[in-house]
Each structure stands twice: as structure tokens, then as C-alpha cells.
CSV table of C-alpha atoms in Angstrom, one decimal:
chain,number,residue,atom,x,y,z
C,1,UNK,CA,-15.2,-2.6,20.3
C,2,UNK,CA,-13.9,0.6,18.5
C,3,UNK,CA,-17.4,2.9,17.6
C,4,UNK,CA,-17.2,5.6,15.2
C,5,UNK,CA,-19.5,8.8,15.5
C,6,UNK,CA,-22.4,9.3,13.8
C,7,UNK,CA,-21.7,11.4,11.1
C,8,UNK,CA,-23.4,12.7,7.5
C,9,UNK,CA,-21.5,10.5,5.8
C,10,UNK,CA,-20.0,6.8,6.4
C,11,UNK,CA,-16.9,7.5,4.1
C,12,UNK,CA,-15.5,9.6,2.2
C,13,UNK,CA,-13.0,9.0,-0.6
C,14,UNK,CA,-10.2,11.8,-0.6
C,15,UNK,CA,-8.2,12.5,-3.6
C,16,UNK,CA,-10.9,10.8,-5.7
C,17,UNK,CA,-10.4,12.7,-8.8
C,18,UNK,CA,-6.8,11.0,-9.0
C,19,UNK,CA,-6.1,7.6,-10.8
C,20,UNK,CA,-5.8,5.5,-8.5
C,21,UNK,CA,-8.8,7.2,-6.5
C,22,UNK,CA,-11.5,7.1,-9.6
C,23,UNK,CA,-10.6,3.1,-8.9
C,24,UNK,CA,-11.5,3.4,-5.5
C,25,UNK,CA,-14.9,5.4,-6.4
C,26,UNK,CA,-15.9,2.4,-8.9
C,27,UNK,CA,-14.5,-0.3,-6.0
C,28,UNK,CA,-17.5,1.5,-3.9
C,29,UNK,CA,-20.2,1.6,-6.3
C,30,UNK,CA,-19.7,-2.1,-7.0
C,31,UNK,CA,-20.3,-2.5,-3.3
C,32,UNK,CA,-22.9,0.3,-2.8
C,33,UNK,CA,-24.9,-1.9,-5.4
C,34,UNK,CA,-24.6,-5.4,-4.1
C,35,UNK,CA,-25.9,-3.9,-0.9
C,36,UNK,CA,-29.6,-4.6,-2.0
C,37,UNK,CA,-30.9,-1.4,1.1
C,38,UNK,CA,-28.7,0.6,-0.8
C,39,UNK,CA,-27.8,2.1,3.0
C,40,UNK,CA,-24.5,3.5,2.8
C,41,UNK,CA,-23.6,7.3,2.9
C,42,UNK,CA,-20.7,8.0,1.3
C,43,UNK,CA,-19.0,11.1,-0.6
C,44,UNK,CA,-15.9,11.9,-3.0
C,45,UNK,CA,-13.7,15.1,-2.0
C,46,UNK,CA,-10.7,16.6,-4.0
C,47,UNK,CA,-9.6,20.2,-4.5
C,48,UNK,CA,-11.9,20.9,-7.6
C,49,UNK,CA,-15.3,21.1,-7.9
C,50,UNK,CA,-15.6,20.9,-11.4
C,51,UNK,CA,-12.7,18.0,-11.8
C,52,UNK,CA,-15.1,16.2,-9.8
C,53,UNK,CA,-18.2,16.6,-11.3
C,54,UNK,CA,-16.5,15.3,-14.2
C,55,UNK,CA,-15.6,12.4,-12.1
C,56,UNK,CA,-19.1,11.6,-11.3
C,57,UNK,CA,-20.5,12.3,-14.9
C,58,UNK,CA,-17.7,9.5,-16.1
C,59,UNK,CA,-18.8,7.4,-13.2
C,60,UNK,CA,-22.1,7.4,-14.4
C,61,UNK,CA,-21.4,6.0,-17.3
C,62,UNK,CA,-19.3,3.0,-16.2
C,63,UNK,CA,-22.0,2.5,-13.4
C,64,UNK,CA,-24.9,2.4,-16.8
C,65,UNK,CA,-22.5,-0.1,-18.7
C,66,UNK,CA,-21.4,-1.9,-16.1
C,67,UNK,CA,-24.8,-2.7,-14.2
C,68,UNK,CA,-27.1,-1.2,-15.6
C,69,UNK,CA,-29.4,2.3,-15.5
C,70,UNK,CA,-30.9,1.6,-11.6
C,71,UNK,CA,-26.8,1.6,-10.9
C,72,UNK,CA,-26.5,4.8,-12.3
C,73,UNK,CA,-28.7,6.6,-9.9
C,74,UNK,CA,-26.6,5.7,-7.1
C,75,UNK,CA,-24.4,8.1,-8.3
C,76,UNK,CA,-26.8,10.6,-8.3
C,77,UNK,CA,-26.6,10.9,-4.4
C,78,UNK,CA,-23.2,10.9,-3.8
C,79,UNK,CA,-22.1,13.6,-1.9
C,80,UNK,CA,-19.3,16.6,-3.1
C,81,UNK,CA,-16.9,17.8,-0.8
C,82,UNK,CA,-14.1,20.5,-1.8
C,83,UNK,CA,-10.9,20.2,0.6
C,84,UNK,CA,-7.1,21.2,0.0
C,85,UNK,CA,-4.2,20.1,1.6
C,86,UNK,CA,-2.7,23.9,1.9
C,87,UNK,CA,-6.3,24.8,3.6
C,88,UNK,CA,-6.8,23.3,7.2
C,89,UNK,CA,-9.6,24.6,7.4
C,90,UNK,CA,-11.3,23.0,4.3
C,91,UNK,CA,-9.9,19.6,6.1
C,92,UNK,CA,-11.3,19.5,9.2
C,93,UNK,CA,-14.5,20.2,7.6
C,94,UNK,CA,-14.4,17.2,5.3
C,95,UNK,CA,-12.6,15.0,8.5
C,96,UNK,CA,-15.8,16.6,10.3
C,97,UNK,CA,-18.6,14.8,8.5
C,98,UNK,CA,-17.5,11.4,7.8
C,99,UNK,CA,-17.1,7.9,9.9
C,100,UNK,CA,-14.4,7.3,8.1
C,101,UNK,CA,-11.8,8.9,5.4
C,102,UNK,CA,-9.8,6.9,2.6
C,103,UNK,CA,-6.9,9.1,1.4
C,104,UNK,CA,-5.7,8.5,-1.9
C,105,UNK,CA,-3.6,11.6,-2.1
C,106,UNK,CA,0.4,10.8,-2.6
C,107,UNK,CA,2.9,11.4,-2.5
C,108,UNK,CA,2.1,10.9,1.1
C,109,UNK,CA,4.9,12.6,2.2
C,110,UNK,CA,3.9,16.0,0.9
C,111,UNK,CA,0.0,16.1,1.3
C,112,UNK,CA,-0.6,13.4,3.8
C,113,UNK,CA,0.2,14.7,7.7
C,114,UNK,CA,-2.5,17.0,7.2
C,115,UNK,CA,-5.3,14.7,6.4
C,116,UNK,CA,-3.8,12.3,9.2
C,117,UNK,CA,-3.9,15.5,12.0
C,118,UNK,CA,-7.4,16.4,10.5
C,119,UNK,CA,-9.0,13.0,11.5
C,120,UNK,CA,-7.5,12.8,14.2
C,121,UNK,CA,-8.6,16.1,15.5
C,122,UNK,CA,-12.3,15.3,14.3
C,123,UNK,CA,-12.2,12.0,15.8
C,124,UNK,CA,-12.7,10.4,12.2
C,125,UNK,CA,-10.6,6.9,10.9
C,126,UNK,CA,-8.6,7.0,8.6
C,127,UNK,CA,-6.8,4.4,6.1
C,128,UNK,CA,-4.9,5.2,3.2
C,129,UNK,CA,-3.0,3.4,0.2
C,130,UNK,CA,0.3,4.5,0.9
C,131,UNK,CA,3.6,2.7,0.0
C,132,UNK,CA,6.1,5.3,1.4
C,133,UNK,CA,7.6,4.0,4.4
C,134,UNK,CA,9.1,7.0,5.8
C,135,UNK,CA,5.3,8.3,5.8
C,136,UNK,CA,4.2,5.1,7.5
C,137,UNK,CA,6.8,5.2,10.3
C,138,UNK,CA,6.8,9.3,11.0
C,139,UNK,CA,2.9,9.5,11.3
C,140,UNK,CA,3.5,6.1,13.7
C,141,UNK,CA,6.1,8.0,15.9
C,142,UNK,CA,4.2,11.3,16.0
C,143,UNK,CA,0.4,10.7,16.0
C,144,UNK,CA,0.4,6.9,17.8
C,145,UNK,CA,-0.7,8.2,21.3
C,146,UNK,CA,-2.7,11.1,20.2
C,147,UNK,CA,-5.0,8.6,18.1
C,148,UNK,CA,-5.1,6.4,21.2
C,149,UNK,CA,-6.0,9.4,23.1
C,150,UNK,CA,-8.8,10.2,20.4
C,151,UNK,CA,-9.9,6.6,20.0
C,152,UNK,CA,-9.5,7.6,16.4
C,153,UNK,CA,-7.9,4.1,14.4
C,154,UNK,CA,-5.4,5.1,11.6
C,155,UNK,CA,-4.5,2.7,9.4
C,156,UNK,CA,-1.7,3.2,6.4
C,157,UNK,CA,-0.9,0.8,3.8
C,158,UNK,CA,-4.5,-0.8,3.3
C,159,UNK,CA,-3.8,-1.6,-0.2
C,160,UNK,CA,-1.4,-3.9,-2.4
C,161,UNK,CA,1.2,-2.1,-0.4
C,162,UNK,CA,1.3,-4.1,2.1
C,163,UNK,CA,-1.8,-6.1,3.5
C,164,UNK,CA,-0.9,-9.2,1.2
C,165,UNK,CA,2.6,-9.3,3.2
C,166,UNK,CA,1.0,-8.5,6.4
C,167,UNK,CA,-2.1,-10.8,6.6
C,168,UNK,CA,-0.2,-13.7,5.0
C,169,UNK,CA,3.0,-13.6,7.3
C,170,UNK,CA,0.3,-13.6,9.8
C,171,UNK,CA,-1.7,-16.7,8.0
C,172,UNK,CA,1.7,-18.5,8.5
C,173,UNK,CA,2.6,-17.8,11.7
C,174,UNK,CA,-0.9,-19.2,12.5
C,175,UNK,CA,-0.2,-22.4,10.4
C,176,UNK,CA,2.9,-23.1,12.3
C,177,UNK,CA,1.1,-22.3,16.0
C,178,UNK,CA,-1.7,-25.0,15.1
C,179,UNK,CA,0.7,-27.1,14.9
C,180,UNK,CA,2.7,-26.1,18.1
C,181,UNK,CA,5.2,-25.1,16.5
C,182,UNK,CA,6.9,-21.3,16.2
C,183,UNK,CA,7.5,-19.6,12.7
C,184,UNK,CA,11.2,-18.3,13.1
C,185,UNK,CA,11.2,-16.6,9.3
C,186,UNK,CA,9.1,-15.5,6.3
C,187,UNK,CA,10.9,-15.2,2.8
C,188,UNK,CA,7.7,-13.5,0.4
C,189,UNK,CA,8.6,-13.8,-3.6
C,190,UNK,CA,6.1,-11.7,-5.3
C,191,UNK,CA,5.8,-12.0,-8.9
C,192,UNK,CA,4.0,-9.6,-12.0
C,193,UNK,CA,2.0,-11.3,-14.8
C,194,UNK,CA,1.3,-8.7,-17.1
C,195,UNK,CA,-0.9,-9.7,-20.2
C,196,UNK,CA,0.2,-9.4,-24.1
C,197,UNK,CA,0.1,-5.6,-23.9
C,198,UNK,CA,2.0,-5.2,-20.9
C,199,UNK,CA,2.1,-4.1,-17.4
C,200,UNK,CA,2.2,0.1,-16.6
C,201,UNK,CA,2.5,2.4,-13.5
C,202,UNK,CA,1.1,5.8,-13.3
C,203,UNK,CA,3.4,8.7,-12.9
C,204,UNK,CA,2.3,9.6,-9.3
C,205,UNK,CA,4.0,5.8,-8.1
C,206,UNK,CA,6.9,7.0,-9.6
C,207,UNK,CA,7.0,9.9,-7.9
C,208,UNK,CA,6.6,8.4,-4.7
C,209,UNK,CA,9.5,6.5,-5.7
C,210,UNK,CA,11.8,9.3,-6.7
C,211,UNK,CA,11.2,11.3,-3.4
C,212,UNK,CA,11.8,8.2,-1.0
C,213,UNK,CA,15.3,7.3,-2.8
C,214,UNK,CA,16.3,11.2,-2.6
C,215,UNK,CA,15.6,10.6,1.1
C,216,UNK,CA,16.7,7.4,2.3
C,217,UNK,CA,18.7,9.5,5.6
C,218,UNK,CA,15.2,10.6,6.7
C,219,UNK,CA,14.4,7.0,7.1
C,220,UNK,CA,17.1,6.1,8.6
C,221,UNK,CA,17.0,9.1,11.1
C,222,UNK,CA,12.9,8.6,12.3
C,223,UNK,CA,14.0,5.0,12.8
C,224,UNK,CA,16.9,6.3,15.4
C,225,UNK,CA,14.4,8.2,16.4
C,226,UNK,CA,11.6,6.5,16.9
C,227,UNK,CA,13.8,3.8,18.6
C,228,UNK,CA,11.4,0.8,17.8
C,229,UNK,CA,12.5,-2.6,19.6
C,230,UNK,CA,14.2,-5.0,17.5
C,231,UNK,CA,12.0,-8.2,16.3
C,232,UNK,CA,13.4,-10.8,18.5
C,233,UNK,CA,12.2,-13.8,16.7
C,234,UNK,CA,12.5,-17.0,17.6
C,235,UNK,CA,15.7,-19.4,15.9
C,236,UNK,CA,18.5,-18.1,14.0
C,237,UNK,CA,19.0,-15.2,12.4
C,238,UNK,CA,16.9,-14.7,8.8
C,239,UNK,CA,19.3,-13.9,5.8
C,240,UNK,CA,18.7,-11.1,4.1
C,241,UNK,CA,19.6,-11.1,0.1
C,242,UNK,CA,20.9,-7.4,-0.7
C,243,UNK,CA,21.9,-9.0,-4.3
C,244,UNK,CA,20.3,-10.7,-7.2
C,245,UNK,CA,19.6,-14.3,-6.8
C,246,UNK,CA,18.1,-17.5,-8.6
C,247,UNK,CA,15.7,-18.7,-6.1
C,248,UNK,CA,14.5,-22.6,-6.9
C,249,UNK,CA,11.5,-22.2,-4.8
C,250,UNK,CA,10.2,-19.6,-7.7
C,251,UNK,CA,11.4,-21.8,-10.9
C,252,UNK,CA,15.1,-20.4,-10.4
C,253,UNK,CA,14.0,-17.0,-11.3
C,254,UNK,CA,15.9,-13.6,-10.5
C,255,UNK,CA,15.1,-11.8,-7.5
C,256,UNK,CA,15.5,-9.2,-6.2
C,257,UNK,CA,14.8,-6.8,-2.8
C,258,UNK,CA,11.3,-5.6,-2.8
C,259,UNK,CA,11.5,-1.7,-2.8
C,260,UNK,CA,8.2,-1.0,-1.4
C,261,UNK,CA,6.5,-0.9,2.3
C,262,UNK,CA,5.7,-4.9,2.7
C,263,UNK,CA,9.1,-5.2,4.9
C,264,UNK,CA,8.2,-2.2,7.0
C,265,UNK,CA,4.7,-2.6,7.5
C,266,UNK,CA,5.5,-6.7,8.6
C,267,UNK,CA,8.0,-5.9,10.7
C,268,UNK,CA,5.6,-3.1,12.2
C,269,UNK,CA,3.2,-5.2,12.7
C,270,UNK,CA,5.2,-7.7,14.8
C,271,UNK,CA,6.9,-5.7,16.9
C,272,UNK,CA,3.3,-4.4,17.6
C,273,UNK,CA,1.7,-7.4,18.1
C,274,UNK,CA,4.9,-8.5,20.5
C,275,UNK,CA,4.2,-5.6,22.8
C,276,UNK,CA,0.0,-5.9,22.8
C,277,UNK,CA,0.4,-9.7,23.0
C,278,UNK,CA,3.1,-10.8,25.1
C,279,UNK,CA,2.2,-14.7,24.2
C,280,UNK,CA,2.8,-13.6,20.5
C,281,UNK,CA,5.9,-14.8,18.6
C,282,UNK,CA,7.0,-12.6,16.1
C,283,UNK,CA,9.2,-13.9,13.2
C,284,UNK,CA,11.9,-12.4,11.0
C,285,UNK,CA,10.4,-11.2,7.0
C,286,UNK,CA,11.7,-10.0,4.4
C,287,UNK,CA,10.4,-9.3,0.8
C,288,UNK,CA,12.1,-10.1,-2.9
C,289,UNK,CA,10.1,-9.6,-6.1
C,290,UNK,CA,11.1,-12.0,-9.0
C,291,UNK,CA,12.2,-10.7,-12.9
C,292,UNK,CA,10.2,-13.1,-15.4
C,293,UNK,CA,13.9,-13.3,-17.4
C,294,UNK,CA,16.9,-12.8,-17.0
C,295,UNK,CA,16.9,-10.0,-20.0
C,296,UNK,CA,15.1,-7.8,-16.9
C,297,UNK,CA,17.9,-7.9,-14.9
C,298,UNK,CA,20.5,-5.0,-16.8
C,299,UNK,CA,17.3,-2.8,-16.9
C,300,UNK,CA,16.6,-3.0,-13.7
C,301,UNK,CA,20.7,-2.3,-12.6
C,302,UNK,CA,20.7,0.7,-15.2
C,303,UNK,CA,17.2,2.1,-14.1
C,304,UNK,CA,17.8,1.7,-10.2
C,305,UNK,CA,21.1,2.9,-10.5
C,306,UNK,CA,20.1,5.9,-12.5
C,307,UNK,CA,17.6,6.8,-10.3
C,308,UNK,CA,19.6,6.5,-6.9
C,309,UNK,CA,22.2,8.4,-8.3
C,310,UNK,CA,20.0,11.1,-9.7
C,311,UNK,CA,17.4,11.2,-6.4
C,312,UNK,CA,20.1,12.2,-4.5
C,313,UNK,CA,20.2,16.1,-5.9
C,314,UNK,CA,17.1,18.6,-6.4
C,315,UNK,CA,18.1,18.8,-10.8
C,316,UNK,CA,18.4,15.3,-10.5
C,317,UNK,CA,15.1,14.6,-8.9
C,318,UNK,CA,13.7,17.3,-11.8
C,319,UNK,CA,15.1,15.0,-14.5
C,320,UNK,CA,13.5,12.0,-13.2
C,321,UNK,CA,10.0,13.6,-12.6
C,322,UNK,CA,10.0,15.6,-16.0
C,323,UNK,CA,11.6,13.2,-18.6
C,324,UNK,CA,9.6,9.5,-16.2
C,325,UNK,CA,9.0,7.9,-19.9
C,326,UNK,CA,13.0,8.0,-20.5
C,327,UNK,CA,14.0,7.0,-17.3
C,328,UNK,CA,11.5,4.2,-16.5
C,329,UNK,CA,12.0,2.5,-19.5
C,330,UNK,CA,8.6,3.7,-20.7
C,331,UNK,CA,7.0,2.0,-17.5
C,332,UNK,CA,5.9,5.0,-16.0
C,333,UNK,CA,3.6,8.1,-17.7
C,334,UNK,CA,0.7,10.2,-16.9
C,335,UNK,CA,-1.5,8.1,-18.5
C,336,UNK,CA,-0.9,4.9,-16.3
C,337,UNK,CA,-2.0,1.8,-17.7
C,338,UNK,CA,-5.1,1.6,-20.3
C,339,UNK,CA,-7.9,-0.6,-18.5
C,340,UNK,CA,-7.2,-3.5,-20.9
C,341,UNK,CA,-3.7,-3.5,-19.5
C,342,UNK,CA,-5.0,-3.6,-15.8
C,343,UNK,CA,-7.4,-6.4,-16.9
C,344,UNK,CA,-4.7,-9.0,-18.4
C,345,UNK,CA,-2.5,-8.5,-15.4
C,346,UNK,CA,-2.0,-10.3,-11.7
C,347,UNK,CA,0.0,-10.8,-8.9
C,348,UNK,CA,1.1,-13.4,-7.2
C,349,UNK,CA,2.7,-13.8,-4.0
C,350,UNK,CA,4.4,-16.7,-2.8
C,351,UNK,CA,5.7,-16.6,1.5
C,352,UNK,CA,8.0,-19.3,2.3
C,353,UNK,CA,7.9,-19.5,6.2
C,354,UNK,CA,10.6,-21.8,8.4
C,355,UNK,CA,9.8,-22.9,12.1
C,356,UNK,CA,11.1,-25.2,14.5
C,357,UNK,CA,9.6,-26.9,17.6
C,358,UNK,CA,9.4,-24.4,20.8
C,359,UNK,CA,11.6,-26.1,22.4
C,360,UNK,CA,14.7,-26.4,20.1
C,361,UNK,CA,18.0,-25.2,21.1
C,362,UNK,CA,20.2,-26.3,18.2
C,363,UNK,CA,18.4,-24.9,14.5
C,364,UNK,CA,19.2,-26.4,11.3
C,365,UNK,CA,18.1,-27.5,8.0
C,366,UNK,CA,17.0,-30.9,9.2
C,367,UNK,CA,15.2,-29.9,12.4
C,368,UNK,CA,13.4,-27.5,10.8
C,369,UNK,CA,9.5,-27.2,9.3
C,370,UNK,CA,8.9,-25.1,6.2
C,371,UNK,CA,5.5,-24.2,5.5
C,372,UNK,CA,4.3,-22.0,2.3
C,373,UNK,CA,1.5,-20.0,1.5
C,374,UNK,CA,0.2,-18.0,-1.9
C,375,UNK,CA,-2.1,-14.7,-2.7
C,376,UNK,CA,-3.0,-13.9,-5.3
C,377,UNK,CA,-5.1,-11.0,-6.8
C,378,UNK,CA,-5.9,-9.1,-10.3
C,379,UNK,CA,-3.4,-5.9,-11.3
C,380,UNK,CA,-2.0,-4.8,-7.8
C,381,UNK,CA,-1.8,-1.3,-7.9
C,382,UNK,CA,-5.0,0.1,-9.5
C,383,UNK,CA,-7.5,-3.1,-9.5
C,384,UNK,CA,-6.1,-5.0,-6.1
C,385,UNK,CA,-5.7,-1.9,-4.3
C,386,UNK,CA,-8.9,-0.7,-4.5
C,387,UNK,CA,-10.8,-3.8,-3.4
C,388,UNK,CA,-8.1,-4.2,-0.6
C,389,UNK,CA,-8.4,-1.0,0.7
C,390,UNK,CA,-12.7,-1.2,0.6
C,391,UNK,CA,-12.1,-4.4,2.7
C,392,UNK,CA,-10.1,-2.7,5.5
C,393,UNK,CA,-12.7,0.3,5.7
C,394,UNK,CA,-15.1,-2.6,6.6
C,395,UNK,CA,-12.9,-4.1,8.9
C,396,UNK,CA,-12.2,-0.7,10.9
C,397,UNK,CA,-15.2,0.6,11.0
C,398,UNK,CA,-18.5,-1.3,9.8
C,399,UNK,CA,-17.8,-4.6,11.9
């Protein structure tokens, strides 16, 4: 079993200042109190002393309102830890001292080799809450063996995107194998429920989003380079949807091709599992999101087509990441979404799996076994992720 060094700290929480990472701060204080010894060790880094002093002053006094005064002194011995992505120094010094690291700096794909070389150099795990799958698959091809060689675990993607995807194509395949049979392909539907003041994203998602349709090639080119195997699941071949559709499983809503990491990260995942396991049995996957109405659907055409056109050029890209109000349809700002906005929404995702019996030779319709799963959660990116990605730092290193 994988055994971390003994370090000052059990984790720290890079990037905390940011807006997703003051979420993860108050997704560990909610933990560090329901721990009655009150044992862990933990510490928030960024590149600003004073910007997180502030964080822990504020944090204070959610920790007061929230549970109390006795809460509030927890805060009181959280460690500080300055670190800059442009100082390598200041990185392997943070990596140094902690167990393990959460990054919650993006875009990944400017500030996040660093922190992933750092750990591994200091021997320290890492996870992070990426959704850029050009990050995901480069630090894969690069840094794979010299983590083995480390016994250093690092772990991407340990938040909404994508360990709803990945844990429940897994729950299905298990479904089917209890009952002898194999899963050939997973369809997942996910779906927004935003309450009466409506759903948000914060700008830094958008950003993420901007750089990795500017850069599609890149993808394209670690993938040829990386040469990973080809998912040879079992039965026919999965259809993808690369259009809108009305899907009757979801209501006969419009869907539509999930533009995050879940697809990656699955496929990943089996292809991993395939060559560690050879009795494993990957499946096809592949991920939709659905529109609530069909009123949705020209916005999303003008606003995805806007932004692939425009993410192909550098004044484009400046457009998009100056003016995000105008061109997300006033889904996307600095501010993100207020907290009463995260707390009226949810997520819901629905995987539709199909398998057959092991020892079919014909596939079909009628021979086949469809088996269906949900998860569900609060407001994915900023409430979800958080407590998803607190989970997987248990998982990786405290078991």
C-alpha cells in the first residue's frame, strides 16, 4: 500500500486564495471539525501573503457562523505558505513539507507542470481539479514513469470534472459483471438544475475553456504522440452523437456533446485498467449534457460557434477573455456565482450502460441488457467539487 512521508503538514491547499479554492478551504474546515482529535495538519499557499491572510480572516468568520466560535480556532492554526508558479524554488519548498498537495490553480495549462514536477521531485501526491484535457493527457505522457519511479500518486481531475463519469462507468461495469455479463457501452446524460436566480460560472472556467478551443491541434498532436491503445471493448461499435439530439431516456430533451474531461478521463481510465488488469473489460463512453428547452439550443450554436471561431487567433482569444459577460451570454464574470445561486443548484447525471452475455457473437437490440445508473450532487463546480476532491485526498493518501 502506497505510504506518504512524514511531513509538517498532511495537505496543503494550493491556489487557495482563488474561487474555487476558498471552497476547498471551507470543504476542509467542515472536515477538520467533524474530526472530534482535531488531528490533521494542513496549510493554504498562494502567491500573496496578504491575499491570504484575508482568506483566513473571511474564513474565520464563516467557520463562527457556520459552527460556531470553538470552529473558529481551528483556523487559528492553519499554516501559510507563499509559492509562485514562475519561482521553482518557492515550489519545491511548499511540495517539500506536505503529504499531499491539492492544486486549485488553472488554467492548468499555464501554471500547472510546475506544481506537478515539484511533487514529484519532493516525493509529495498530488490531485488537482482540473478539466483541461490536454493538461490531463500531456502530464500523463511525460511524468507517468517518473511518478512510478518516485512512488509519488498524481491524480488530475478529482472534482466534478470527472470522477462522477469515472466512478459511475465503473459502478456499471460492475453491475453488469455480477451478473456475468460484459458492459459493451456507457451513454452519460448529465443535466443542470439551477434554482430561480440561476446558475453562474466564474471567469477562470471560461478561461480554461477559451485556451483549450484555441488549441484543439495540441490535443490532437499529444494523442499521436502519446500513442495510447485503442479501448477495445467488448460488442459493437458505440455511436457517437457529434449533433443535437432528443434523447427519450432524458424526457426527449436536447443534447448535446459534453465539452469537458469526463470522455477523456473514462476512456483513460479503461485503457488503464485494461493494461494493469488483463481480466478487466473496458467498454466504450461517451458524454452528452442535456438543454432544459429547446430555446437553449440557438444560444448555445451562436455562443460555441462564436467562441471556436474566435479561439482560433491571439485578438480573438483577447475578445473572449476581456468582453466574457458579452460573449457567454452573461454566464461567465469575475464574480462567479453568489452563494445563494450555488445553493439552489444541482447536478444530475444519468449513465445508460448496454452489455450482452460473454459469449455472444451476433449483438443487437434484442440480445442485449441495458442497465442505468444516477449521481447526483449540489452545484458542480464550486460546492460538488470541493467535497469530491476532499474525498480523493482521503482516498490517496489517508487510507
Amino acid at each position: 500500500m502506497h505510504t506518504p512521508p512524514e511531513r509538517e503538514f498532511d495537505i496543503v491547499i494550493f491556489g487557495a486564495t482563488g474561487f474555487t479554492g476558498q471552497f476547498v478551504v471551507r470543504e476542509l474546515i467542515s472536515r477538520a471539525w467533524d474530526d472530534p482529535r482535531h488531528a490533521l495538519k494542513w496549510a493554504v499557499a498562494g502567491r500573496s501573503s496578504e491575499r491570504l491572510s484575508d482568506l483566513l480572516g473571511r474564513t474565520k468568520v464563516w467557520a463562527r457562523n457556520t459552527f460556531g466560535t470553538k470552529c473558529e480556532e481551528l483556523v487559528s492554526f492553519v499554516g501559510v505558505i507563499v509559492a509562485a508558479c514562475d519561482d521553482r524554488n518557492s515550489m519545491e519548498a511548499m511540495c517539500a513539507r506536505t503529504r499531499l498537495l491539492i492544486n486549485c490553480v488553472g488554467p492548468y495549462r499555464f501554471y500547472g507542470e510546475i506544481t506537478v514536477s515539484s511533487c514529484i521531485l519532493t516525493r509529495t501526491d498530488y490531485i488537482d481539479i482540473t478539466g483541461e484535457p490536454q493538461f490531463i493527457e500531456s502530464m500523463i505522457m511525460k511524468y507517468h514513469d517518473k511518478a512510478a519511479q518516485a512512488g509519488t500518486l498524481v491524480v488530475p481531475s478529482c472534482g466534478f470534472d470527472s470522477v462522477p463519469a469515472d466512478l459511475g462507468a465503473l459502478f456499471l461495469q460492475k453491475a453488469f459483471a455480477h451478473l456475468g455479463l460484459a458492459c459493451s457501452s456507457i451513454d452519460s446524460i448529465v443535466s443542470i438544475a439551477a434554482g430561480p436566480h440561476g446558475a453562474k460560472g466564474h471567469y477562470t472556467t471560461w478561461e480554461c475553456a477559451v485556451h483549450g478551443f484555441g488549441d484543439q491541434q495540441a490535443l490532437k498532436q499529444i494523442r499521436m504522440a502519446a500513442k495510447w491503445p485503442p479501448v477495445k471493448a467488448f460488442g459493437p461499435p458505440q455511436q457517437i452523437r457529434n449533433r443535437p439530439f432528443r434523447d427519450p431516456r432524458v424526457g426527449h430533451l436536447w443534447c448535446y456533446m459534453f465539452p469537458g474531461s469526463d470522455a477523456s478521463v473514462v476512456r483513460l481510465s479503461q485503457q488503464t485498467l485494461s493494461r494493469l488488469q488483463p481480466s478487466f473489460q473496458p467498454c466504450s463512453y461517451s458524454a452528452y449534457f442535456s438543454l432544459s428547452t429547446f430555446l437553449y439550443l440557438p444560444v448555445l450554436f451562436v455562443v460555441g460557434g462564436v467562441m471556436r471561431f474566435l479561439s482560433r487567433w491571439r485578438w480573438g482569444r483577447w475578445l473572449l477573455l476581456t468582453f466574457p459577460r458579452f460573449f457567454s451570454y452573461n454566464f461567465f464574470s469575475h464574480d462567479g456565482p453568489t452563494e445563494q445561486q450555488m445553493n439552489e443548484t444541482s447536478f444530475k447525471m444519468k449513465l445508460f450502460g448496454k452489455g450482452y452475455q460473454r459469449s455472444a457473437t451476433t449483438f443487437s437490440d434484442e440480445n442485449a441488457t441495458l442497465i442505468n445508473a444516477v449521481v447526483s450532487g449540489p452545484e458542480p463546480g464550486y460546492v460538488a467539487t470541493p467535497i469530491i476532491a476532499h474525498t480523493c485526498s482521503r482516498e490517496t493518501s489517508f487510507q
